Amino acid sequence: MTYSIPVYHIDTNDRIDKYIKDEIFLKSLEDGDWLGSGMYFWDNRANMNYWYRIKAKKFPSKNFAGVQVQQNFLEEELLDLTDTETLSKILGYVDFIGKMRSSTADIEKHFGALLNALYKMIELKPELFDFSFSVIRGSGMYGKTKIRNNEKQLIDEKLTTFPHLTAQVKTIYLFKHDDFAVKGTKKKIDISTK
């Protein structure tokens, strides 16, 4: 099965222009608590705007732009970390990868480092694994997210123990290499005036 999804990326205006015109892969070298290195995308425009507000506040002298990309990729390329069974499987690789490396310190502390190490290990020794991936989908918890027009609390904004609808979980996509990340149909979104 082929997935075809719209995703959104935010960066400086110049970098977005290069991404669109020259098909430059805008790789993050993230090795911490997110999805590892690669190019990050949000699942919707509101989440892109959320990230824009954070970037604009942190770097007020820079001009930012967004891009909407219609991404297409094969189902077998997706590592879906919104699936708890898949997430548990990946967490089970910490010791295995540690035995193949000289140190496990980084992969025991940072999930992004674990994903980076797993990706490299699959590239080097694919015969040891029953899967591969180049696209990762995960969920981020943003506890400070507020919803307008929610005075009656129809959407529970508190972190509670019972299941409920929330806007505090945001879906993030990471493309590990440019085979998928630069090939989709792109549309620039000027958000610097918002």
Coordinates of N, CA and C in Angstrom, one line a residue:
M1 N 0.8 -1.2 0.0 CA 0.0 0.0 0.0 C 0.9 1.2 0.0
T2 N 0.5 2.3 -0.7 CA 1.2 3.5 -0.8 C 0.4 4.6 0.0
Y3 N 1.1 5.2 1.0 CA 0.5 6.3 1.7 C 0.7 7.6 0.9
S4 N -0.3 8.5 0.9 CA -0.2 9.8 0.3 C -0.8 10.8 1.3
I5 N 0.1 11.5 2.0 CA -0.4 12.4 3.1 C 0.2 13.8 2.9
P6 N -0.6 14.8 3.3 CA -0.1 16.2 3.3 C 0.7 16.4 4.6
V7 N 1.9 16.9 4.6 CA 2.7 17.2 5.8 C 3.2 18.6 5.6
Y8 N 3.7 19.2 6.8 CA 4.0 20.6 6.8 C 5.4 20.8 7.5
H9 N 6.2 21.7 6.9 CA 7.5 22.0 7.5 C 7.7 23.5 7.7
I10 N 8.4 23.9 8.7 CA 8.7 25.3 8.9 C 10.2 25.5 9.0
D11 N 10.7 26.6 8.4 CA 12.1 26.9 8.4 C 12.3 28.3 8.0
T12 N 13.5 28.8 7.9 CA 13.7 30.2 7.4 C 13.2 30.2 6.0
N13 N 12.9 31.4 5.6 CA 12.4 31.7 4.2 C 13.4 31.2 3.2
D14 N 14.7 31.5 3.4 CA 15.7 31.1 2.4 C 15.8 29.6 2.3
R15 N 15.8 28.9 3.4 CA 15.9 27.4 3.4 C 14.7 26.8 2.8
I16 N 13.5 27.3 3.0 CA 12.3 26.8 2.4 C 12.4 27.0 0.8
D17 N 12.9 28.1 0.4 CA 13.0 28.4 -1.0 C 14.0 27.4 -1.6
K18 N 15.1 27.1 -1.0 CA 16.1 26.1 -1.5 C 15.5 24.7 -1.5
Y19 N 14.7 24.4 -0.5 CA 14.1 23.1 -0.4 C 13.2 22.9 -1.6
I20 N 12.4 23.9 -1.9 CA 11.4 23.8 -3.0 C 12.1 23.9 -4.4
K21 N 13.0 24.9 -4.6 CA 13.6 25.1 -5.9 C 14.7 24.1 -6.2
D22 N 15.6 23.9 -5.2 CA 16.8 23.0 -5.5 C 16.6 21.6 -4.9
E23 N 15.5 21.3 -4.3 CA 15.2 20.0 -3.7 C 16.3 19.7 -2.7
I24 N 16.7 20.6 -1.8 CA 17.7 20.5 -0.8 C 17.0 19.8 0.4
F25 N 17.6 18.7 0.9 CA 17.1 18.0 2.1 C 17.5 18.8 3.3
L26 N 16.5 19.2 4.1 CA 16.8 20.0 5.3 C 16.9 19.2 6.5
K27 N 18.0 18.5 6.6 CA 18.2 17.5 7.7 C 18.5 18.1 9.0
S28 N 17.8 17.6 10.0 CA 18.0 17.9 11.4 C 19.0 16.9 11.9
L29 N 19.9 17.2 12.7 CA 20.9 16.3 13.3 C 20.4 15.8 14.7
E30 N 19.2 15.9 15.0 CA 18.6 15.6 16.3 C 19.0 14.2 16.7
D31 N 19.5 14.1 17.9 CA 19.9 12.8 18.5 C 19.4 12.7 19.9
G32 N 18.4 13.5 20.2 CA 17.9 13.5 21.6 C 16.6 12.7 21.8
D33 N 15.6 13.4 22.3 CA 14.4 12.7 22.8 C 13.2 12.7 21.7
W34 N 13.5 13.0 20.5 CA 12.5 12.9 19.5 C 12.7 11.7 18.6
L35 N 12.7 12.0 17.3 CA 12.7 10.8 16.3 C 14.1 10.7 15.6
G36 N 15.1 11.3 16.1 CA 16.4 11.2 15.5 C 16.7 12.1 14.4
S37 N 17.7 11.8 13.6 CA 18.1 12.7 12.5 C 17.3 12.5 11.3
G38 N 17.1 13.6 10.5 CA 16.3 13.5 9.3 C 15.5 14.8 9.1
M39 N 14.5 14.8 8.3 CA 13.7 16.0 8.1 C 12.3 15.9 8.7
Y40 N 12.0 16.8 9.6 CA 10.8 16.8 10.4 C 9.6 17.5 9.7
F41 N 8.4 16.9 9.8 CA 7.2 17.5 9.3 C 6.1 17.3 10.3
W42 N 5.2 18.3 10.3 CA 4.0 18.2 11.1 C 2.8 17.6 10.3
D43 N 1.8 17.2 11.0 CA 0.7 16.5 10.3 C -0.4 17.5 9.8
N44 N -0.4 18.8 10.3 CA -1.4 19.7 9.9 C -0.9 21.1 10.0
R45 N -1.6 22.1 9.4 CA -1.1 23.5 9.4 C -1.1 24.1 10.8
A46 N -2.1 23.8 11.6 CA -2.1 24.4 12.9 C -0.9 24.0 13.7
N47 N -0.4 22.8 13.6 CA 0.8 22.4 14.3 C 2.0 23.0 13.7
M48 N 2.0 23.3 12.4 CA 3.1 24.0 11.8 C 3.1 25.5 12.4
N49 N 1.9 26.1 12.5 CA 1.8 27.4 13.0 C 2.3 27.5 14.4
Y50 N 2.0 26.4 15.2 CA 2.4 26.3 16.6 C 3.9 26.4 16.6
W51 N 4.6 25.6 15.8 CA 6.0 25.6 15.8 C 6.6 26.9 15.3
Y52 N 5.9 27.6 14.3 CA 6.3 28.9 13.8 C 6.4 29.9 15.0
R53 N 5.3 29.9 15.8 CA 5.3 30.8 17.0 C 6.5 30.6 17.9
I54 N 6.8 29.4 18.1 CA 8.0 29.1 19.0 C 9.3 29.6 18.3
K55 N 9.4 29.3 17.0 CA 10.6 29.8 16.3 C 10.7 31.3 16.2
A56 N 9.6 31.9 15.9 CA 9.6 33.4 15.8 C 9.9 34.1 17.1
K57 N 9.5 33.5 18.2 CA 9.8 34.1 19.5 C 11.2 33.9 19.9
K58 N 11.8 32.7 19.5 CA 13.2 32.4 19.8 C 14.2 33.2 18.9
F59 N 13.8 33.4 17.6 CA 14.6 34.1 16.7 C 13.8 35.2 16.0
P60 N 13.6 36.3 16.7 CA 12.7 37.4 16.2 C 13.2 38.1 14.9
S61 N 14.5 38.0 14.7 CA 15.1 38.7 13.5 C 15.0 37.9 12.2
K62 N 14.6 36.7 12.3 CA 14.6 35.8 11.1 C 13.2 35.8 10.5
N63 N 13.1 35.6 9.2 CA 11.8 35.5 8.5 C 11.6 34.0 8.2
F64 N 10.5 33.5 8.6 CA 10.1 32.1 8.4 C 9.1 31.9 7.4
A65 N 9.1 30.7 6.8 CA 8.0 30.3 5.9 C 7.7 28.8 6.1
G66 N 6.6 28.4 5.6 CA 6.2 27.0 5.7 C 6.1 26.4 4.4
V67 N 6.0 25.1 4.3 CA 5.8 24.4 3.1 C 4.9 23.3 3.3
Q68 N 3.9 23.1 2.5 CA 3.0 21.9 2.5 C 3.5 21.0 1.4
V69 N 3.7 19.7 1.8 CA 4.2 18.7 0.8 C 3.2 17.5 0.8
Q70 N 2.9 17.1 -0.4 CA 2.1 15.9 -0.5 C 3.1 14.8 -0.6
Q71 N 3.3 14.0 0.5 CA 4.3 13.0 0.5 C 3.7 11.6 0.2
N72 N 4.4 10.9 -0.6 CA 4.0 9.5 -1.0 C 5.1 8.6 -0.5
F73 N 4.7 7.5 0.1 CA 5.7 6.5 0.6 C 5.0 5.2 0.8
L74 N 5.8 4.1 0.7 CA 5.3 2.8 0.9 C 5.0 2.4 2.3
E75 N 4.0 1.7 2.6 CA 3.6 1.3 3.9 C 4.8 0.6 4.6
E76 N 5.6 -0.2 3.9 CA 6.7 -1.0 4.6 C 7.8 -0.1 4.9
E77 N 7.8 1.2 4.5 CA 8.9 2.2 4.8 C 8.5 2.9 6.1
L78 N 7.3 2.8 6.6 CA 6.8 3.5 7.8 C 7.1 2.7 9.1
L79 N 7.8 3.4 10.0 CA 8.0 2.9 11.4 C 7.0 3.7 12.2
D80 N 5.8 3.1 12.5 CA 4.7 3.8 13.2 C 4.8 3.7 14.7
L81 N 5.4 4.8 15.3 CA 5.5 4.8 16.8 C 4.3 5.3 17.5
T82 N 3.2 5.5 16.7 CA 1.9 5.7 17.4 C 1.2 4.4 17.7
D83 N 1.8 3.3 17.2 CA 1.4 1.9 17.4 C 2.2 1.4 18.6
T84 N 1.5 1.1 19.8 CA 2.2 0.7 21.0 C 3.0 -0.6 20.8
E85 N 2.5 -1.5 20.0 CA 3.3 -2.7 19.8 C 4.6 -2.4 19.0
T86 N 4.6 -1.6 18.0 CA 5.8 -1.2 17.3 C 6.7 -0.5 18.3
L87 N 6.2 0.4 19.1 CA 7.0 1.2 20.0 C 7.7 0.2 21.0
S88 N 7.0 -0.7 21.5 CA 7.6 -1.7 22.5 C 8.7 -2.5 21.8
K89 N 8.4 -2.9 20.5 CA 9.4 -3.7 19.8 C 10.7 -2.9 19.6
I90 N 10.6 -1.6 19.3 CA 11.8 -0.7 19.1 C 12.5 -0.6 20.5
L91 N 11.8 -0.4 21.6 CA 12.4 -0.3 22.9 C 13.2 -1.5 23.3
G92 N 12.7 -2.7 22.7 CA 13.4 -3.9 23.0 C 14.8 -4.1 22.3
Y93 N 15.1 -3.2 21.5 CA 16.4 -3.3 20.8 C 17.6 -2.6 21.5
V94 N 17.3 -1.9 22.6 CA 18.4 -1.2 23.3 C 19.5 -2.1 23.7
D95 N 19.3 -3.3 24.3 CA 20.4 -4.2 24.7 C 21.0 -4.8 23.5
F96 N 20.2 -5.2 22.5 CA 20.8 -5.8 21.3 C 21.7 -4.9 20.6
I97 N 21.3 -3.6 20.4 CA 22.2 -2.6 19.7 C 23.4 -2.3 20.6
G98 N 23.2 -2.3 21.9 CA 24.3 -2.1 22.8 C 25.4 -3.1 22.7
K99 N 25.0 -4.4 22.5 CA 26.0 -5.4 22.3 C 26.8 -5.3 21.0
M100 N 26.2 -4.6 20.0 CA 26.8 -4.4 18.7 C 27.7 -3.2 18.7
R101 N 27.6 -2.3 19.7 CA 28.3 -1.1 19.8 C 29.2 -1.1 21.1
S102 N 30.1 -0.1 21.1 CA 31.0 -0.1 22.3 C 30.4 0.6 23.5
S103 N 29.3 1.3 23.3 CA 28.6 2.0 24.4 C 27.1 2.0 24.2
T104 N 26.3 1.9 25.2 CA 24.9 2.1 25.1 C 24.4 3.4 25.8
A105 N 25.4 4.2 26.3 CA 25.0 5.3 27.1 C 24.0 6.3 26.4
D106 N 24.2 6.6 25.2 CA 23.3 7.5 24.5 C 22.0 6.9 24.2
I107 N 22.0 5.6 23.8 CA 20.7 5.0 23.4 C 19.9 4.6 24.6
E108 N 20.5 4.6 25.8 CA 19.7 4.3 27.0 C 19.1 5.6 27.6
K109 N 19.6 6.7 27.1 CA 19.1 8.0 27.6 C 18.2 8.8 26.6
H110 N 18.4 8.6 25.3 CA 17.7 9.4 24.3 C 17.1 8.5 23.2
F111 N 15.8 8.6 23.0 CA 15.1 7.8 22.1 C 15.6 8.1 20.6
G112 N 15.9 9.4 20.4 CA 16.3 9.7 19.0 C 17.7 9.0 18.7
A113 N 18.5 8.9 19.7 CA 19.8 8.2 19.5 C 19.6 6.7 19.2
L114 N 18.6 6.1 19.9 CA 18.2 4.7 19.7 C 17.8 4.6 18.2
L115 N 16.9 5.4 17.8 CA 16.4 5.3 16.4 C 17.5 5.5 15.4
N116 N 18.4 6.5 15.6 CA 19.5 6.7 14.7 C 20.4 5.4 14.7
A117 N 20.7 4.9 15.8 CA 21.6 3.7 15.9 C 20.9 2.5 15.2
L118 N 19.6 2.3 15.4 CA 18.8 1.2 14.8 C 18.8 1.4 13.3
Y119 N 18.6 2.6 12.8 CA 18.6 2.9 11.4 C 19.9 2.5 10.7
K120 N 21.0 2.9 11.4 CA 22.4 2.6 10.9 C 22.6 1.1 10.9
M121 N 22.2 0.4 12.0 CA 22.4 -1.0 12.1 C 21.6 -1.8 11.0
I122 N 20.4 -1.4 10.7 CA 19.6 -2.0 9.7 C 20.3 -1.8 8.3
E123 N 20.9 -0.6 8.1 CA 21.6 -0.4 6.8 C 22.8 -1.3 6.7
L124 N 23.5 -1.5 7.8 CA 24.8 -2.3 7.8 C 24.5 -3.8 7.8
K125 N 23.5 -4.2 8.6 CA 23.2 -5.7 8.7 C 21.7 -6.0 8.5
P126 N 21.2 -5.7 7.4 CA 19.7 -5.9 7.2 C 19.2 -7.3 7.5
E127 N 20.1 -8.3 7.3 CA 19.8 -9.7 7.6 C 19.4 -10.0 9.0
L128 N 19.8 -9.1 9.9 CA 19.5 -9.3 11.4 C 18.1 -8.8 11.8
F129 N 17.4 -8.1 10.8 CA 16.1 -7.5 11.2 C 15.1 -8.0 10.2
D130 N 13.8 -8.0 10.7 CA 12.7 -8.3 9.9 C 11.9 -7.1 9.3
F131 N 12.6 -6.0 9.4 CA 11.9 -4.7 8.9 C 13.0 -3.7 8.6
S132 N 12.6 -2.7 7.9 CA 13.5 -1.5 7.6 C 12.5 -0.3 7.7
F133 N 13.1 0.9 7.6 CA 12.2 2.1 7.6 C 13.0 3.3 7.1
S134 N 12.3 4.2 6.6 CA 12.9 5.5 6.2 C 11.9 6.6 6.5
V135 N 10.7 6.3 7.0 CA 9.8 7.3 7.5 C 9.3 6.9 8.9
I136 N 9.3 7.9 9.8 CA 8.9 7.6 11.2 C 7.7 8.5 11.5
R137 N 6.7 7.9 12.1 CA 5.5 8.7 12.6 C 5.5 8.5 14.1
G138 N 5.4 9.6 14.8 CA 5.4 9.6 16.3 C 4.4 10.7 16.8
S139 N 4.2 10.6 18.1 CA 3.3 11.6 18.7 C 4.1 12.4 19.8
G140 N 4.0 13.7 19.8 CA 4.6 14.5 20.8 C 3.6 15.0 21.7
M141 N 3.9 15.1 23.0 CA 3.0 15.6 24.0 C 3.3 17.1 24.3
Y142 N 2.4 18.0 24.1 CA 2.6 19.4 24.3 C 1.5 19.8 25.3
G143 N 1.8 19.7 26.5 CA 0.9 20.0 27.6 C 0.4 21.4 27.8
K144 N 1.1 22.3 27.1 CA 0.7 23.8 27.2 C -0.3 24.2 26.1
T145 N -0.6 23.3 25.3 CA -1.5 23.6 24.1 C -2.9 24.1 24.7
K146 N -3.3 25.2 24.2 CA -4.6 25.7 24.6 C -5.5 25.8 23.4
I147 N -6.8 25.6 23.6 CA -7.8 25.6 22.5 C -8.7 26.8 22.7
R148 N -8.8 27.6 21.6 CA -9.7 28.7 21.6 C -11.2 28.2 21.7
N149 N -12.0 29.0 22.2 CA -13.5 28.8 22.3 C -13.8 27.5 23.0
N150 N -13.0 27.2 24.0 CA -13.2 26.0 24.8 C -13.6 26.3 26.3
E151 N -14.3 27.4 26.5 CA -14.7 27.8 27.8 C -15.5 26.8 28.6
K152 N -16.3 26.0 27.9 CA -17.1 25.0 28.5 C -16.4 23.7 28.7
Q153 N -15.1 23.7 28.4 CA -14.2 22.5 28.5 C -14.8 21.2 27.9
L154 N -15.4 21.4 26.7 CA -15.8 20.3 25.9 C -14.6 19.4 25.5
I155 N -13.5 20.0 25.3 CA -12.2 19.3 25.1 C -11.4 19.4 26.4
D156 N -11.1 18.3 27.1 CA -10.4 18.4 28.3 C -9.0 18.7 28.1
E157 N -8.5 19.9 28.6 CA -7.1 20.3 28.4 C -6.2 19.9 29.5
K158 N -6.7 19.2 30.5 CA -5.9 18.7 31.6 C -5.3 17.3 31.3
L159 N -4.2 17.0 31.8 CA -3.6 15.7 31.7 C -4.2 14.8 32.8
T160 N -5.2 14.0 32.4 CA -5.9 13.2 33.3 C -5.6 11.7 33.0
T161 N -6.1 10.9 33.9 CA -5.8 9.4 33.8 C -6.9 8.7 33.0
F162 N -8.0 9.3 32.7 CA -9.0 8.6 31.9 C -8.9 9.0 30.4
P163 N -9.3 8.2 29.5 CA -9.3 8.5 28.1 C -10.2 9.7 27.7
H164 N -9.6 10.5 26.9 CA -10.4 11.7 26.5 C -9.8 12.3 25.2
L165 N -10.6 13.1 24.5 CA -10.1 13.8 23.3 C -9.2 14.9 23.8
T166 N -8.1 15.1 23.1 CA -7.1 16.2 23.5 C -6.5 16.7 22.2
A167 N -6.0 18.0 22.3 CA -5.2 18.6 21.3 C -3.8 18.7 21.7
Q168 N -3.4 18.1 22.8 CA -2.1 18.2 23.4 C -1.1 17.2 22.8
V169 N -1.6 16.2 22.0 CA -0.8 15.2 21.3 C -0.7 15.7 19.9
K170 N 0.5 15.8 19.4 CA 0.7 16.3 18.0 C 1.5 15.2 17.3
T171 N 1.0 14.9 16.0 CA 1.7 13.9 15.2 C 2.8 14.6 14.4
I172 N 4.0 13.9 14.5 CA 5.2 14.3 13.8 C 5.7 13.2 12.9
Y173 N 6.1 13.6 11.7 CA 6.7 12.7 10.7 C 8.2 13.1 10.6
L174 N 9.0 12.0 10.4 CA 10.4 12.2 10.1 C 10.8 11.4 8.9
F175 N 11.4 12.1 8.0 CA 11.9 11.4 6.8 C 13.4 11.3 6.9
K176 N 13.9 10.0 6.9 CA 15.4 9.8 7.2 C 16.3 10.2 6.1
H177 N 15.8 10.2 4.9 CA 16.7 10.6 3.8 C 15.8 11.3 2.7
D178 N 16.5 11.8 1.7 CA 15.7 12.7 0.8 C 15.0 11.9 -0.3
D179 N 15.1 10.6 -0.4 CA 14.3 9.9 -1.4 C 12.8 10.2 -1.3
F180 N 12.3 10.4 -0.2 CA 10.9 10.7 0.0 C 10.7 12.2 0.3
A181 N 11.5 12.7 1.1 CA 11.2 14.1 1.7 C 11.3 15.2 0.6
V182 N 12.0 15.0 -0.5 CA 12.1 16.1 -1.4 C 11.2 15.8 -2.7
K183 N 10.6 14.7 -2.8 CA 9.9 14.3 -4.1 C 8.5 14.7 -4.1
G184 N 7.9 15.0 -3.0 CA 6.4 15.3 -3.1 C 6.1 16.7 -3.7
T185 N 4.9 16.9 -4.0 CA 4.4 18.2 -4.5 C 4.5 19.2 -3.4
K186 N 5.1 20.4 -3.7 CA 5.4 21.3 -2.6 C 4.6 22.6 -2.9
K187 N 4.1 23.2 -1.8 CA 3.4 24.5 -1.9 C 3.9 25.4 -0.8
K188 N 4.6 26.5 -1.1 CA 5.1 27.4 0.0 C 3.9 28.1 0.7
I189 N 4.1 28.3 2.0 CA 3.1 29.0 2.8 C 3.8 30.1 3.5
D190 N 3.4 31.3 3.2 CA 4.0 32.5 3.9 C 3.3 32.7 5.2
I191 N 4.0 32.5 6.3 CA 3.4 32.7 7.6 C 4.1 33.7 8.4
S192 N 5.1 34.4 7.9 CA 5.8 35.4 8.6 C 5.0 36.6 9.1
T193 N 3.9 36.8 8.5 CA 3.0 38.0 8.8 C 2.0 37.6 9.9
K194 N 1.9 36.4 10.3 CA 0.9 35.9 11.2 C 1.3 36.1 12.6

